[in-house]
mmCIF file of C-alpha atoms in Angstrom:
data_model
loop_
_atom_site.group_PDB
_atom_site.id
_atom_site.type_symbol
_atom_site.label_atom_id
_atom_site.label_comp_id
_atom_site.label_asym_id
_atom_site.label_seq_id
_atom_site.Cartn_x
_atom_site.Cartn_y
_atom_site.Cartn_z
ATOM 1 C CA UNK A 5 83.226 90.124 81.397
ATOM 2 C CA UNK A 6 84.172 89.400 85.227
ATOM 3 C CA UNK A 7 85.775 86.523 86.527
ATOM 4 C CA UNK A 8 83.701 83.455 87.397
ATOM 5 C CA UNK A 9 85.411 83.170 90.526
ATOM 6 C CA UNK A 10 84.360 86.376 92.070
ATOM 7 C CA UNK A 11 80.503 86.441 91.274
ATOM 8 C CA UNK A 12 80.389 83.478 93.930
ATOM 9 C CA UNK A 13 83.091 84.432 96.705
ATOM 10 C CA UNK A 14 84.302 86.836 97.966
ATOM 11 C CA UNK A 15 87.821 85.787 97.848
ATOM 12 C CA UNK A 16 89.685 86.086 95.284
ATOM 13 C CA UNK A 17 92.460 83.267 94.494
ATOM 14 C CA UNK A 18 96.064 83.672 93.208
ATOM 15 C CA UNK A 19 98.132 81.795 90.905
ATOM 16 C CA UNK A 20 102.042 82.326 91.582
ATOM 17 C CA UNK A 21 104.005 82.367 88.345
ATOM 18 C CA UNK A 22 103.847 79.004 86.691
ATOM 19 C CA UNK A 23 102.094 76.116 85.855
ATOM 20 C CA UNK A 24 102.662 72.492 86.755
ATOM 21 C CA UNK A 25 100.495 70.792 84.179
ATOM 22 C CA UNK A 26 99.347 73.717 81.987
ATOM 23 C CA UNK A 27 101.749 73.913 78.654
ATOM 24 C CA UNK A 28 102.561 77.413 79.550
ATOM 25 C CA UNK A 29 106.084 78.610 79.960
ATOM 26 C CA UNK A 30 108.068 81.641 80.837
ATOM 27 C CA UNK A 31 111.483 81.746 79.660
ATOM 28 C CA UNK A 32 114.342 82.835 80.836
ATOM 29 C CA UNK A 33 118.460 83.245 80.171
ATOM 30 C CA UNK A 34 121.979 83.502 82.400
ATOM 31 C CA UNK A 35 124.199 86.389 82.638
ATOM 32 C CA UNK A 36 127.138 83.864 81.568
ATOM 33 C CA UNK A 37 125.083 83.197 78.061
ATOM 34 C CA UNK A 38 124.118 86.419 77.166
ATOM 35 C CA UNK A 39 127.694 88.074 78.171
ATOM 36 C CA UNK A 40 128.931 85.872 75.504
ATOM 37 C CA UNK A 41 127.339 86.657 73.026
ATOM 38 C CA UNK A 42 127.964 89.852 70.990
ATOM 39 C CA UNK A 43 125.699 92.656 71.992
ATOM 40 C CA UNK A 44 123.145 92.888 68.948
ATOM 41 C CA UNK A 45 122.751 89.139 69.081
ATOM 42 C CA UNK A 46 122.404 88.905 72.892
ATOM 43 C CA UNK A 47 119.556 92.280 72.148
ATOM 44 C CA UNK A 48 117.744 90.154 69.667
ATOM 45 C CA UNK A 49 117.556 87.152 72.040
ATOM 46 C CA UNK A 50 116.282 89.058 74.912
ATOM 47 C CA UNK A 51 113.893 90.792 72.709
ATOM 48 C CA UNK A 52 112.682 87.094 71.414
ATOM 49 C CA UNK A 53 112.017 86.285 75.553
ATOM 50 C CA UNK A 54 110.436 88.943 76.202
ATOM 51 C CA UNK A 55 107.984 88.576 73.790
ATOM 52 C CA UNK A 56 107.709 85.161 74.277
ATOM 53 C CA UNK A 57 106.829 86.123 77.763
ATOM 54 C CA UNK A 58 104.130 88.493 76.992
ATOM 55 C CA UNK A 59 102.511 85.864 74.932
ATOM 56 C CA UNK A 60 103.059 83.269 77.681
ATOM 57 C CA UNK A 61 101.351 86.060 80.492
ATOM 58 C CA UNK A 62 98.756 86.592 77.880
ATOM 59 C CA UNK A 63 98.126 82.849 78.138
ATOM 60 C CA UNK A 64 97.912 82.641 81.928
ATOM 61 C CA UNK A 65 95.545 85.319 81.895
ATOM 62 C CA UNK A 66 93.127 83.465 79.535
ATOM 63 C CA UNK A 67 93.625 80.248 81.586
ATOM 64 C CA UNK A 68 92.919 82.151 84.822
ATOM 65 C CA UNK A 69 89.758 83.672 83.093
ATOM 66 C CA UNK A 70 88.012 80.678 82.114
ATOM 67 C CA UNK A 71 88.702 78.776 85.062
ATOM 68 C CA UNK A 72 87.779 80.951 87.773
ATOM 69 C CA UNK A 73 91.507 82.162 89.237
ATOM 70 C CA UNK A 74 91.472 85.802 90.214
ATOM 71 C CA UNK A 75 94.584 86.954 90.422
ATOM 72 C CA UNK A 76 98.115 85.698 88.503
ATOM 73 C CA UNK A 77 101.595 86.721 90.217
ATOM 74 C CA UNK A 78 104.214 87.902 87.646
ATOM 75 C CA UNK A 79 107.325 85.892 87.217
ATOM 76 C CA UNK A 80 110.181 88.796 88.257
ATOM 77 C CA UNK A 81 112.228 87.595 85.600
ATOM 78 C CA UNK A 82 109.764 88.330 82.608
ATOM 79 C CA UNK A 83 111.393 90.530 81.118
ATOM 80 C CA UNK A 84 115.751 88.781 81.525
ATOM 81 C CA UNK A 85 118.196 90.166 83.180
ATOM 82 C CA UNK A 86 116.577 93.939 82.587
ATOM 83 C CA UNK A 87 118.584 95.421 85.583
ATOM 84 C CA UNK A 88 121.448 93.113 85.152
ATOM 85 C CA UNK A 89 124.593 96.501 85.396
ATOM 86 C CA UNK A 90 126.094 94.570 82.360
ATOM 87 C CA UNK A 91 123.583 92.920 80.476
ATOM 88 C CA UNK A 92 120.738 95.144 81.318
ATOM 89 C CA UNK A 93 118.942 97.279 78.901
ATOM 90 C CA UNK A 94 115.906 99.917 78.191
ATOM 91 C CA UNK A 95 113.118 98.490 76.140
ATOM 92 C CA UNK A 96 114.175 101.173 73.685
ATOM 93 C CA UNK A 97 117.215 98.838 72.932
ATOM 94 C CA UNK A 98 115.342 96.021 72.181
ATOM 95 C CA UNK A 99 114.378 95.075 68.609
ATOM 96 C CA UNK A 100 110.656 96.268 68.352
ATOM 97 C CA UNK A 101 110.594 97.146 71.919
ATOM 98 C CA UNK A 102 107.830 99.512 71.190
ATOM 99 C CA UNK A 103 105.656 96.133 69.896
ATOM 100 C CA UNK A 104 106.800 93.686 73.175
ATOM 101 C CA UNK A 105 105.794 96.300 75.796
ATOM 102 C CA UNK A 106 102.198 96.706 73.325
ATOM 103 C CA UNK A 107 101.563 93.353 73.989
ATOM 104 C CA UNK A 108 102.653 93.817 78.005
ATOM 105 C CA UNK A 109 99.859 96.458 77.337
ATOM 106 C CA UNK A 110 97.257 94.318 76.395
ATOM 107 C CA UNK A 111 97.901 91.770 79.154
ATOM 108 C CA UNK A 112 96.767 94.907 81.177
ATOM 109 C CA UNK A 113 93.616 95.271 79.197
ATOM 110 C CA UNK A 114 92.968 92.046 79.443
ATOM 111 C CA UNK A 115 93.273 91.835 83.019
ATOM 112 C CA UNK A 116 90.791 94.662 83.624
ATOM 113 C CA UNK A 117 88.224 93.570 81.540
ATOM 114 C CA UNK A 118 88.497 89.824 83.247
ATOM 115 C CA UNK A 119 88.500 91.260 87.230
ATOM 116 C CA UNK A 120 91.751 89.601 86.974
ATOM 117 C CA UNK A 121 94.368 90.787 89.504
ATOM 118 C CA UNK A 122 98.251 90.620 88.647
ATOM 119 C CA UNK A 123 100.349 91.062 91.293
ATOM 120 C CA UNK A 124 104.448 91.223 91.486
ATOM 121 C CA UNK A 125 106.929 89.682 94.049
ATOM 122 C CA UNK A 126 110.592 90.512 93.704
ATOM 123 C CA UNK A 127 113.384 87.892 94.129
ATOM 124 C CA UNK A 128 114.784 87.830 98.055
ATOM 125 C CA UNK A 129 118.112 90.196 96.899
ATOM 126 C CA UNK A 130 115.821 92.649 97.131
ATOM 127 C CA UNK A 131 116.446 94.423 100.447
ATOM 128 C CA UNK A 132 115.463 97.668 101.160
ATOM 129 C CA UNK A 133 117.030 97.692 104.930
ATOM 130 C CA UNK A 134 120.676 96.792 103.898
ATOM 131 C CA UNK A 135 123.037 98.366 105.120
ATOM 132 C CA UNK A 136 125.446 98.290 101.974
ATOM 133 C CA UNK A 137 124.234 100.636 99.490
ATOM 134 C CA UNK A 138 125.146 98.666 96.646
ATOM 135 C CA UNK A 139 122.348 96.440 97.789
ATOM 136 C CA UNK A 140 119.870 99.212 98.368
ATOM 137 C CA UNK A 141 120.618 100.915 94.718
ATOM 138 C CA UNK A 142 119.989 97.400 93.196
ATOM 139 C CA UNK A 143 117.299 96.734 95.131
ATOM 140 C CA UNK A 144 115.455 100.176 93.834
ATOM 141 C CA UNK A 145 116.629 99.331 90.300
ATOM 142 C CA UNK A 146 114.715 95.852 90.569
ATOM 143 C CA UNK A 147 111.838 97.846 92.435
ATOM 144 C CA UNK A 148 111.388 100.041 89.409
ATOM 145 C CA UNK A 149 111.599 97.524 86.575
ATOM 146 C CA UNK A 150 109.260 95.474 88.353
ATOM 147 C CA UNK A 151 106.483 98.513 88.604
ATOM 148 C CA UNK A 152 107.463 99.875 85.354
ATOM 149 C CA UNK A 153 106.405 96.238 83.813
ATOM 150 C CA UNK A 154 103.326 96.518 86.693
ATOM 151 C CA UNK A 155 102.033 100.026 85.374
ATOM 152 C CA UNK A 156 101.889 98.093 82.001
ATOM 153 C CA UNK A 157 99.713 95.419 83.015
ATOM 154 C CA UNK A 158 97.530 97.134 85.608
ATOM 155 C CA UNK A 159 99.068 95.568 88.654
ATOM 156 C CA UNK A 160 98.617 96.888 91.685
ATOM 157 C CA UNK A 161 100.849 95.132 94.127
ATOM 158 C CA UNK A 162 104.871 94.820 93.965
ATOM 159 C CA UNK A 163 105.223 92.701 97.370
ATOM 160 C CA UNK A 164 108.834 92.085 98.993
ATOM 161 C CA UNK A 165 109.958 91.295 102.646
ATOM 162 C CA UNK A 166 111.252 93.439 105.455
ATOM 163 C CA UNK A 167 114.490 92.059 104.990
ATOM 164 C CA UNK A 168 117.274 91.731 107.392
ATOM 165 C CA UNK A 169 117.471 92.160 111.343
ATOM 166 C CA UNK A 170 121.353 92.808 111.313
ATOM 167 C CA UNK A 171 121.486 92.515 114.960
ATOM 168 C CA UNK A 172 119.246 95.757 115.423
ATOM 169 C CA UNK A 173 115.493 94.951 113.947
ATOM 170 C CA UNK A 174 114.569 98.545 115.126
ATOM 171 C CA UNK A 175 117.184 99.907 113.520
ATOM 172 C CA UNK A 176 116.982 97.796 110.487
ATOM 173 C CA UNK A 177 113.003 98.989 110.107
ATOM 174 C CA UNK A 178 113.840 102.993 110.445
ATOM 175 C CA UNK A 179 116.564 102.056 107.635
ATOM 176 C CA UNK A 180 113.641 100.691 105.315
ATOM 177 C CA UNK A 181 111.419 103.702 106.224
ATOM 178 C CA UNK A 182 114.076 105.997 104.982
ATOM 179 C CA UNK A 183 114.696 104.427 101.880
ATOM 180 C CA UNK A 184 110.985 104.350 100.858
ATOM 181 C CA UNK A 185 112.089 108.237 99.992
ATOM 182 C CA UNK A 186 113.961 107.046 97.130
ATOM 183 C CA UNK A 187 111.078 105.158 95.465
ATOM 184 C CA UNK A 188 108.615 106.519 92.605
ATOM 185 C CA UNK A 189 105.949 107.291 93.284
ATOM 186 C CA UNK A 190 104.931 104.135 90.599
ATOM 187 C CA UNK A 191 106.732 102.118 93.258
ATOM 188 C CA UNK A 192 105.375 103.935 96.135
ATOM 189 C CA UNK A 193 101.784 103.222 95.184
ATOM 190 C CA UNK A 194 102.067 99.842 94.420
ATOM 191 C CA UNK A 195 104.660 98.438 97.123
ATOM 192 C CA UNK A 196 103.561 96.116 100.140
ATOM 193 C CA UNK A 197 105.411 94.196 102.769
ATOM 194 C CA UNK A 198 105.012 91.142 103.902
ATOM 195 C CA UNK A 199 105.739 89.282 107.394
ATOM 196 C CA UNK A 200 108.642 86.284 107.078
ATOM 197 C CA UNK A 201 109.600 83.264 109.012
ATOM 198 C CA UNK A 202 112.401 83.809 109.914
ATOM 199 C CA UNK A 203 112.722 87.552 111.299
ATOM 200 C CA UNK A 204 109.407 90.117 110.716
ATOM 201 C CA UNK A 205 106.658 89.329 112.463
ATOM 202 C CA UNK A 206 103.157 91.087 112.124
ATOM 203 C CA UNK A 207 104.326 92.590 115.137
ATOM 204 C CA UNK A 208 107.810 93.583 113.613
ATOM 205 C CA UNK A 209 105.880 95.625 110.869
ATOM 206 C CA UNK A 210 102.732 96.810 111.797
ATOM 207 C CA UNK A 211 103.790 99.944 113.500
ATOM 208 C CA UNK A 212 106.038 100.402 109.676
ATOM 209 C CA UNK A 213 102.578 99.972 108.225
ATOM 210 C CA UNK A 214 100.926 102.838 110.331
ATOM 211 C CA UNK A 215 103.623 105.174 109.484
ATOM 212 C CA UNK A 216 104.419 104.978 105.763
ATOM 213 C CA UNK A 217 101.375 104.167 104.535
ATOM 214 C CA UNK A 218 102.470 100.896 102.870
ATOM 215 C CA UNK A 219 99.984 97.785 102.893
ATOM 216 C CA UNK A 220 101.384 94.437 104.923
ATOM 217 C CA UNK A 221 100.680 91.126 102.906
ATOM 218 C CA UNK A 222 99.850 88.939 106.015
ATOM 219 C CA UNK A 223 101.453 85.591 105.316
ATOM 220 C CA UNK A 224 99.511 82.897 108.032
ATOM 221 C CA UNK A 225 101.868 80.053 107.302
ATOM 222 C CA UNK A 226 105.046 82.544 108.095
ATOM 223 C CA UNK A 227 103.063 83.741 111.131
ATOM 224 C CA UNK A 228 102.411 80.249 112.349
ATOM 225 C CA UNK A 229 106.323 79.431 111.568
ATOM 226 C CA UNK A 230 107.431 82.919 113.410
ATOM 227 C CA UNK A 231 104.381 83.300 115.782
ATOM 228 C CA UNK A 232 104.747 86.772 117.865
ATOM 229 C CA UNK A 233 101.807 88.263 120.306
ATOM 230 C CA UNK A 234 98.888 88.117 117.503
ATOM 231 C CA UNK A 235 96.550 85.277 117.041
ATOM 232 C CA UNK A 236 95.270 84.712 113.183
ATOM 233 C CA UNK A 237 92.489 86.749 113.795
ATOM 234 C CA UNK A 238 93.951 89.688 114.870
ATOM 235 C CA UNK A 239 96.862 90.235 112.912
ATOM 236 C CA UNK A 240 94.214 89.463 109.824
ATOM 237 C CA UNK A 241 92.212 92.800 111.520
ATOM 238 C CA UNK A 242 95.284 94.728 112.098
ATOM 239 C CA UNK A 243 96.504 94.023 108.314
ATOM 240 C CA UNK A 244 93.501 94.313 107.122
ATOM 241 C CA UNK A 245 93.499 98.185 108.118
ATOM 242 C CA UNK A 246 96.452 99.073 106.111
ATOM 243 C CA UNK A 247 95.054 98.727 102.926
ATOM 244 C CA UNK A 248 93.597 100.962 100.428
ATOM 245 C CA UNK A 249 92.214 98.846 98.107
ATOM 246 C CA UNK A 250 91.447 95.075 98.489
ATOM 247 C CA UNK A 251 93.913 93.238 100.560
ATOM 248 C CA UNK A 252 96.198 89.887 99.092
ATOM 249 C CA UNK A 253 97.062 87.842 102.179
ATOM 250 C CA UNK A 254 99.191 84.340 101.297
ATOM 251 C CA UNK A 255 97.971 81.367 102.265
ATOM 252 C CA UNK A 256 100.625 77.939 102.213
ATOM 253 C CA UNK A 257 101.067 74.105 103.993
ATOM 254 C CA UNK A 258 103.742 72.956 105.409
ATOM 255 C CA UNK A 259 105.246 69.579 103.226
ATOM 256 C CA UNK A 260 105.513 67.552 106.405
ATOM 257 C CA UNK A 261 103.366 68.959 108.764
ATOM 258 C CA UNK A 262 103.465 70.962 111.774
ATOM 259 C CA UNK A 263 105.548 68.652 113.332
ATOM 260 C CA UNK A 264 107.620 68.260 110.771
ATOM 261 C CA UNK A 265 111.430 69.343 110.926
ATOM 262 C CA UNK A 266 110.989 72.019 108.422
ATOM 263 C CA UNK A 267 107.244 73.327 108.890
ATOM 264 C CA UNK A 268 108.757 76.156 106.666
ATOM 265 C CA UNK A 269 109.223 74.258 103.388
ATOM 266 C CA UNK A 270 105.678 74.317 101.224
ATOM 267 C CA UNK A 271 103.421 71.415 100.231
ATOM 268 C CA UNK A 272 102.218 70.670 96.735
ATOM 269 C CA UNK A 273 98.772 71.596 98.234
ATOM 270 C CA UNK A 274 96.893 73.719 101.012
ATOM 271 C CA UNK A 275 95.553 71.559 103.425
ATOM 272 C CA UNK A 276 91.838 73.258 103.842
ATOM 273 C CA UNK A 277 92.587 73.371 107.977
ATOM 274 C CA UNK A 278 95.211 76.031 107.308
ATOM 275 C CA UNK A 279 92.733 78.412 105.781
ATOM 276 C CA UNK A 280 91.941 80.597 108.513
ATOM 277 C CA UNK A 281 88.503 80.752 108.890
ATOM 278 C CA UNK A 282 88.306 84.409 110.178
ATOM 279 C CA UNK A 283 88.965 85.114 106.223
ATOM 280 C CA UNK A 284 86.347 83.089 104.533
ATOM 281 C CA UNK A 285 83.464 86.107 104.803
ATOM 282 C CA UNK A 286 86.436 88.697 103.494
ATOM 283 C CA UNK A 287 86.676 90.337 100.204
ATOM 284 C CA UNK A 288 90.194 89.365 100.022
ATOM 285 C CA UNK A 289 93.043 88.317 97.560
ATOM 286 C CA UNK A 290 94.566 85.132 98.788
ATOM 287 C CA UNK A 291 97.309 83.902 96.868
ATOM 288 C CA UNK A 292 98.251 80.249 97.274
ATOM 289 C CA UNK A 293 101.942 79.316 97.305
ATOM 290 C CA UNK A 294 101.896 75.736 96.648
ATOM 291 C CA UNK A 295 103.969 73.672 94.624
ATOM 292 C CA UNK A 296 101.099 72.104 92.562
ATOM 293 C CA UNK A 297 100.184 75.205 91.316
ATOM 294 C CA UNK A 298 97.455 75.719 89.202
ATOM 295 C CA UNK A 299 96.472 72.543 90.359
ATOM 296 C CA UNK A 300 96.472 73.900 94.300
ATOM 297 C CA UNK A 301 94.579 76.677 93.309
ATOM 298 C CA UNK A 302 91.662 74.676 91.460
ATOM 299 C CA UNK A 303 91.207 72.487 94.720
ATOM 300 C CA UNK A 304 91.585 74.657 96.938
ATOM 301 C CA UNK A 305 89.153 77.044 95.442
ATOM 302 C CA UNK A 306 86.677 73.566 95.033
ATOM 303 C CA UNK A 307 87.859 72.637 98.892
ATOM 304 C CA UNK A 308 85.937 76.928 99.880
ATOM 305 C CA UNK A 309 82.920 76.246 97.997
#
């Protein structure tokens, strides 16, 4: 069965993480609770999350099927504190880990047989350009949880920023090249980078693009925030021609405007001005980073049609 959404359009939408109205939740615990607890109990709580989440992304896949979303991005934290150095754990620890990462399994399934995309965007402590290397070993930990729990589901796409400047951007970019050595190739295949607002331009990593081989995720509403020497269109062509497979572009609102004193901050929906228009004949994955969430999505999608 494909996905309603792409027999129509070419684009694809995406759904970030949550829902606002939807009775779908992902769950989640703190370092300080599970710490506490004695480790077969805190193993046995984790274990009851991350099943709980499966069945929760199993959820927002059928909700994305039959209503025409194409894509869902994975909450980082579905499976709790996996990478945590004291509360972290293998799957093999868990009680009937073997049976949670099943179900991860058919999520996967799922997916495919929907045209549904599933997508992954690590938390901002993940930095592969630091210069501390306790930073940079977490960071790959996180990394290969996240496209461990992506090979699973069939997601293609484990998206994080460039990262710092540190007073030498240049410098900063030939550290993230280098560390791209350390990756799996699971990581390697799936990771992307994506242009900030408030230090990488499209500019800033194009030329990191070229040279690694890794796919940018061309945010407009960053680029707009942190304009550089591209217009819309042609960063969208120069992104566009680092991809192997389709590209996922974001696509956000600022809450008070333009004008606004922080253009950065997102609105509960996109504003149908902001969609560039040099994407609307694209087969592209947009995801939509709006606070309304599924809600964004649905109108947004109407707003294209």
């Amino acid at each position: 069965m494909k996905n309603p959404a792409n027999t129509s359009n070419k684009i694809r939408l995406g759904l970030c993480c949550q829902f606002l109205e939807e009775p779908i939740k992902f769950r989640n615990t703190t370092v300080k609770a599970s710490s506490q607890m004695e480790r077969t109990a805190a193993l046995e709580k984790l274990a009851r999350l991350c099943r709980e989440n499966a069945l929760a992304l199993q959820s927002s896949l059928g909700f994305c099927a039959s209503h025409g979303i194409g894509c869902f991005r994975i909450n980082s934290q579905i499976l709790p504190l996996k990478t945590h150095p004291e509360c972290g754990y293998e799957m093999s620890d868990l009680p009937e880990g073997e049976e949670i990462v099943e179900l991860f399994l058919e999520c996967g399934t799922f997916a495919r047989e929907h045209d549904i995309r599933t997508c992954f965007h690590p938390d901002q402590f993940v930095v592969l350009n630091s210069p501390r290397p306790d930073v940079v070993t977490r960071s790959i930990a996180e990394l290969e949880y996240q496209s461990e729990v992506a090979e699973w589901v069939k997601a293609d796409v484990v998206n994080i920023h460039g990262g710092g400047g540190y007073g030498d951007k240049p410098e900063a970019i030939k550290r993230f090249a280098k560390n791209l050595k350390r990756l799996s190739n699971r990581v390697r295949s799936r990771l992307t980078v994506e242009n900030d607002d408030k230090t990488y331009t499209p500019s800033d990593l194009l030329p990191l693009c070229q040279e690694t081989g890794i796919p940018l995720v061309y945010d407009a509403h960053h680029h707009r925030c942190l304009p550089d020497d591209l217009s819309i269109e042609a960063a969208t062509a120069a992104a566009l021609t680092t991809w192997n497979r389709e590209p996922l572009f974001h696509i956000s609102s600022p809450r008070e405007g333009w004008q606004g004193p922080k253009p950065n901050r997102h609105h509960d929906f996109i504003d149908i001005q902001d969609f560039p228009h040099c994407w609307e004949e694209l087969k592209l994955t947009v995801e939509v980073e709006a606070k309304a969430k599924e809600q964004a999505v649905l109108k947004l999608r109407k707003a294209l049609r």
